[in-house]
mmCIF file with all atom_site columns, C-alpha atoms in Angstrom:
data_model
loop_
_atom_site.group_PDB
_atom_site.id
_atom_site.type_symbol
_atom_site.label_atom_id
_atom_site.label_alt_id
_atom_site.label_comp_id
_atom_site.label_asym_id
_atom_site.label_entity_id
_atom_site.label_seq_id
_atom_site.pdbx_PDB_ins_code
_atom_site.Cartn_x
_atom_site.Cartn_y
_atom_site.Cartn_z
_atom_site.occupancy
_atom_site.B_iso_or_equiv
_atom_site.pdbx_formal_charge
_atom_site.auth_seq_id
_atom_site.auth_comp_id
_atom_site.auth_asym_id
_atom_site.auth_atom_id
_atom_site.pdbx_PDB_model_num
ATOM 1  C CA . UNK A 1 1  ? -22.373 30.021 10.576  1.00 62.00 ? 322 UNK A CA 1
ATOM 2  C CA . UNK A 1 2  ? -20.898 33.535 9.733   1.00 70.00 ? 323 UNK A CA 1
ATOM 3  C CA . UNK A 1 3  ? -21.104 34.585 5.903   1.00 73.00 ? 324 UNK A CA 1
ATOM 4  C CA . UNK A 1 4  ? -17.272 34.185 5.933   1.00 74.00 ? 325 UNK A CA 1
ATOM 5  C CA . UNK A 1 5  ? -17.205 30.913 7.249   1.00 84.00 ? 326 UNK A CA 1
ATOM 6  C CA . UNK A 1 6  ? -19.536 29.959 4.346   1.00 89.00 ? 327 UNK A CA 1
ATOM 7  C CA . UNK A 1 7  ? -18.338 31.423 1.510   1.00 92.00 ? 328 UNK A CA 1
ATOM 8  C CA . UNK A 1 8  ? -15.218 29.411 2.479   1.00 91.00 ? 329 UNK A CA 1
ATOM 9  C CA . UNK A 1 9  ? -17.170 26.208 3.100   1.00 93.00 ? 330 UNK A CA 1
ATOM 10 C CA . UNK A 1 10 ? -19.189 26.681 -0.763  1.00 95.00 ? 331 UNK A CA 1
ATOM 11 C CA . UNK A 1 11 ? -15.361 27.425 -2.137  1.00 96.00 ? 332 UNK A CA 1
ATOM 12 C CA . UNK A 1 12 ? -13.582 24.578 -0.943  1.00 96.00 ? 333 UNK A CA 1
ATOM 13 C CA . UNK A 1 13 ? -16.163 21.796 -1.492  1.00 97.00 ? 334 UNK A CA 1
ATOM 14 C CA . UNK A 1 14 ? -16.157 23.356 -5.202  1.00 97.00 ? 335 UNK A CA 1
ATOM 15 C CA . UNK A 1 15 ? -12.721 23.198 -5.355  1.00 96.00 ? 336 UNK A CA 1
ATOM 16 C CA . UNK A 1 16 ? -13.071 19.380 -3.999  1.00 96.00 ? 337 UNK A CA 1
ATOM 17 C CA . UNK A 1 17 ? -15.653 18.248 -6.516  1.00 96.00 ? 338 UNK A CA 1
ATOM 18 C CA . UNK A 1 18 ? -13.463 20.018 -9.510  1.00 95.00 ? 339 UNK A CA 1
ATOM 19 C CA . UNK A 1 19 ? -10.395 18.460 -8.579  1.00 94.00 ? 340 UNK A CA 1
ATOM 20 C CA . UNK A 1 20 ? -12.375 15.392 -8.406  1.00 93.00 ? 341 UNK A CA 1
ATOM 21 C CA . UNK A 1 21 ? -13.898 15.204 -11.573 1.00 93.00 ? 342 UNK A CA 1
ATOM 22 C CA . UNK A 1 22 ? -9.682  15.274 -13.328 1.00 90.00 ? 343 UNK A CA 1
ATOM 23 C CA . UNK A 1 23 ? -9.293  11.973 -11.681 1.00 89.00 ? 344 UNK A CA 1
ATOM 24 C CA . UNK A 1 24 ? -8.743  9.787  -14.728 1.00 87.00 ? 345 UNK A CA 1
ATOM 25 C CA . UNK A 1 25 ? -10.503 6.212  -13.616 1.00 90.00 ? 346 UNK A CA 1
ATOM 26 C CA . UNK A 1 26 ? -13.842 6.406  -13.378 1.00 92.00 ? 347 UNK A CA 1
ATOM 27 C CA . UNK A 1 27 ? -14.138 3.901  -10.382 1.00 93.00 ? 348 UNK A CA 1
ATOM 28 C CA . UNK A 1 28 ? -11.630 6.814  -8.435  1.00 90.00 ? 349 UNK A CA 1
ATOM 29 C CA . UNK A 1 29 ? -14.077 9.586  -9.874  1.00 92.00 ? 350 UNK A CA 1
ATOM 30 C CA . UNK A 1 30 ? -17.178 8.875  -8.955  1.00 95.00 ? 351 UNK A CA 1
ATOM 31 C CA . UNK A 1 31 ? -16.258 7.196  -5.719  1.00 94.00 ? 352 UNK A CA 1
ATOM 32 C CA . UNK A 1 32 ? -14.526 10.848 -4.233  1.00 93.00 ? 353 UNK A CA 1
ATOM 33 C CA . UNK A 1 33 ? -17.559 12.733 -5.502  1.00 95.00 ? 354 UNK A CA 1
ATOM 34 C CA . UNK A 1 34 ? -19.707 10.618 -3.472  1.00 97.00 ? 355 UNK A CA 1
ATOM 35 C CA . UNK A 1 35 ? -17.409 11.121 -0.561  1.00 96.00 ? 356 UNK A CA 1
ATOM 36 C CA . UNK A 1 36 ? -17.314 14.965 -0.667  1.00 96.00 ? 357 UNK A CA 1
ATOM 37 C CA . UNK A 1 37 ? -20.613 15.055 -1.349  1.00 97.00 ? 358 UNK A CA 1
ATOM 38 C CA . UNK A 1 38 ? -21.900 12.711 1.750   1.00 97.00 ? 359 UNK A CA 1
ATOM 39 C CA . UNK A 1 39 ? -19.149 14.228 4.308   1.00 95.00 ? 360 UNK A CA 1
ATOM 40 C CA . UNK A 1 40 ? -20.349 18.129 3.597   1.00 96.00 ? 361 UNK A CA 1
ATOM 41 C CA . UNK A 1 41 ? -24.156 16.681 3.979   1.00 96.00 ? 362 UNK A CA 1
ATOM 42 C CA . UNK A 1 42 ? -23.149 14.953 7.195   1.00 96.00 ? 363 UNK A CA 1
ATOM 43 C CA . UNK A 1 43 ? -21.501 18.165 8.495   1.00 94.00 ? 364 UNK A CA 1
ATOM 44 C CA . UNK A 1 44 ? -23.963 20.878 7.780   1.00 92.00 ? 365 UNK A CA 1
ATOM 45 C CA . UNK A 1 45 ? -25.275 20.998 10.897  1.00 94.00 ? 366 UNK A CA 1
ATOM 46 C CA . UNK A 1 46 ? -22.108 22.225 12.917  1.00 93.00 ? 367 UNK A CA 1
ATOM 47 C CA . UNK A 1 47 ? -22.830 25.399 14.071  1.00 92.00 ? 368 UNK A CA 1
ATOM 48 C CA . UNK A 1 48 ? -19.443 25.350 16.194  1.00 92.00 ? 369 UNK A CA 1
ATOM 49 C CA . UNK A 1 49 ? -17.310 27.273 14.523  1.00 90.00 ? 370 UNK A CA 1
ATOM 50 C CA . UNK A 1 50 ? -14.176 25.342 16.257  1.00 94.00 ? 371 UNK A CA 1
ATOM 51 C CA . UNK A 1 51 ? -15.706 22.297 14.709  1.00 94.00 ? 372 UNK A CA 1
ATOM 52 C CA . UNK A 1 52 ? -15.854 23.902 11.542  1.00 92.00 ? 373 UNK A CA 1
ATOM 53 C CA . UNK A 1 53 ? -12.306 24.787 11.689  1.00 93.00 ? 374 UNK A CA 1
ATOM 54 C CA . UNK A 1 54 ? -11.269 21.689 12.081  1.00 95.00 ? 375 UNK A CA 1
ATOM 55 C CA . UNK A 1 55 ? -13.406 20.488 9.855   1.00 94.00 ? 376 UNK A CA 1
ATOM 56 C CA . UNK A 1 56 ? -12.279 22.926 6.831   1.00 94.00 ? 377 UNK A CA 1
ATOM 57 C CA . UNK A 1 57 ? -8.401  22.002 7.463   1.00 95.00 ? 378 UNK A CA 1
ATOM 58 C CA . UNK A 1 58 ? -9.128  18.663 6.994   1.00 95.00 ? 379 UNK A CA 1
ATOM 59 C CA . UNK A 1 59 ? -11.128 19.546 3.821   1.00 95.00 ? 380 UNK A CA 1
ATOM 60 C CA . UNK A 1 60 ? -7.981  21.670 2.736   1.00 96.00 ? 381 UNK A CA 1
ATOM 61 C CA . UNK A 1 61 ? -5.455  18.687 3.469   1.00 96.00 ? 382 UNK A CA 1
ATOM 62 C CA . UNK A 1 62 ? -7.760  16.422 1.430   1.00 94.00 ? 383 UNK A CA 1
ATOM 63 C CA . UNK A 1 63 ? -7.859  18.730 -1.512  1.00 95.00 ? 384 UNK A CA 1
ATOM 64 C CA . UNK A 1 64 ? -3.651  18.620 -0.966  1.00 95.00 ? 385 UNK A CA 1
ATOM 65 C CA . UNK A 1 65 ? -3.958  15.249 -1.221  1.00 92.00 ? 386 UNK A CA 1
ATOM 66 C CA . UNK A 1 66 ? -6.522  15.102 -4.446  1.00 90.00 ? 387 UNK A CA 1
ATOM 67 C CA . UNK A 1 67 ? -4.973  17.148 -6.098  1.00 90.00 ? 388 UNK A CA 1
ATOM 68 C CA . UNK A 1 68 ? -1.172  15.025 -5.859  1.00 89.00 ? 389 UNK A CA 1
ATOM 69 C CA . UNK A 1 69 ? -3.301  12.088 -7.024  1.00 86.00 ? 390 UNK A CA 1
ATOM 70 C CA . UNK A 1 70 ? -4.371  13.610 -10.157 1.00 73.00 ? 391 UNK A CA 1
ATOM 71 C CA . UNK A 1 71 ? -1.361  14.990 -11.077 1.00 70.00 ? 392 UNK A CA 1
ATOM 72 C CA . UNK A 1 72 ? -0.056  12.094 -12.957 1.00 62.00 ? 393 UNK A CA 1
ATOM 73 C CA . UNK A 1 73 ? -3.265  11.465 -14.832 1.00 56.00 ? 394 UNK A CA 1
ATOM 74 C CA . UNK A 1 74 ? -2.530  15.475 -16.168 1.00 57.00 ? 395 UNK A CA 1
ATOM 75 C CA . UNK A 1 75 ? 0.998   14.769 -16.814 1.00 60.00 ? 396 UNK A CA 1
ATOM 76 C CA . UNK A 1 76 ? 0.095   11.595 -19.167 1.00 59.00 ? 397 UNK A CA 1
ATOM 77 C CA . UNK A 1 77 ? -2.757  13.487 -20.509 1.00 57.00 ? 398 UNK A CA 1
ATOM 78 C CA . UNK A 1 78 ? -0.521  16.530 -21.569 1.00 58.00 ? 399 UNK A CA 1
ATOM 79 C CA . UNK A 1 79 ? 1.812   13.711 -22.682 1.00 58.00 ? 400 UNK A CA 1
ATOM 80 C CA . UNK A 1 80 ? -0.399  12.372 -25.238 1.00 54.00 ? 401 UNK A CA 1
ATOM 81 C CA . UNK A 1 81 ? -2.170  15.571 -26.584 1.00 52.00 ? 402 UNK A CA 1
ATOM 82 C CA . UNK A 1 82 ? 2.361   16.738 -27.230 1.00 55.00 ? 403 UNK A CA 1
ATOM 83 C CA . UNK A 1 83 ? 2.516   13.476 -28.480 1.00 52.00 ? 404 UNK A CA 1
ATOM 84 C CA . UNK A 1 84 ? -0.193  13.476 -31.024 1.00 51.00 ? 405 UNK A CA 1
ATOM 85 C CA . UNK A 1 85 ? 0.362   16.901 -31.625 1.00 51.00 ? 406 UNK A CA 1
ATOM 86 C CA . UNK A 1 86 ? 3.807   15.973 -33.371 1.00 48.00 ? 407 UNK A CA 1
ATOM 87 C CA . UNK A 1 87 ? 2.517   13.404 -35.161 1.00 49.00 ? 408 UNK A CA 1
ATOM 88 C CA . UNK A 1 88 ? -0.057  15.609 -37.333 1.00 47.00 ? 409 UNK A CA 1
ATOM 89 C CA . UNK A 1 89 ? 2.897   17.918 -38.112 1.00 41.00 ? 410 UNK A CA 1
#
């Protein structure tokens, strides 16, 4: 695998496990870390760099999709910190 092709490999299964870890339920959590985790252990043999390709755009469309489920746990979160904010005042 070319240094390239790595360094975008390390980045996006960080960017996986952070995105991740701001899923509010734990049961969700801990579940998708495992996932990442055993899918980039499963693939780290492919030396085929069309493989890997394919392999990294589904890795991007899964962060996509990660990252729209965790939205609303933000949103509520940001709603309570506003919302106990303005109670203190």
């Amino acid at each position: 695998m070319a240094a390239s092709s790595r360094a975008q490999v390390l980045q996006l299964y960080r960017a996986l496990l952070r995105e991740s870890q701001r899923f509010a339920a734990y049961g969700y959590r801990t579940y998708a870390i495992r996932r990442i985790r055993d899918a980039f252990r499963e693939n780290k043999h492919i030396q085929d760099s069309e493989e890997i390709q394919r392999l990294l755009h589904k890795a991007r469309t899964n962060l996509e999709i990660i990252h729209r489920q965790g939205l609303p746990a933000r949103k509520e979160a940001r709603r309570v910190f506003i919302s106990s904010g303005s109670l203190q005042k």
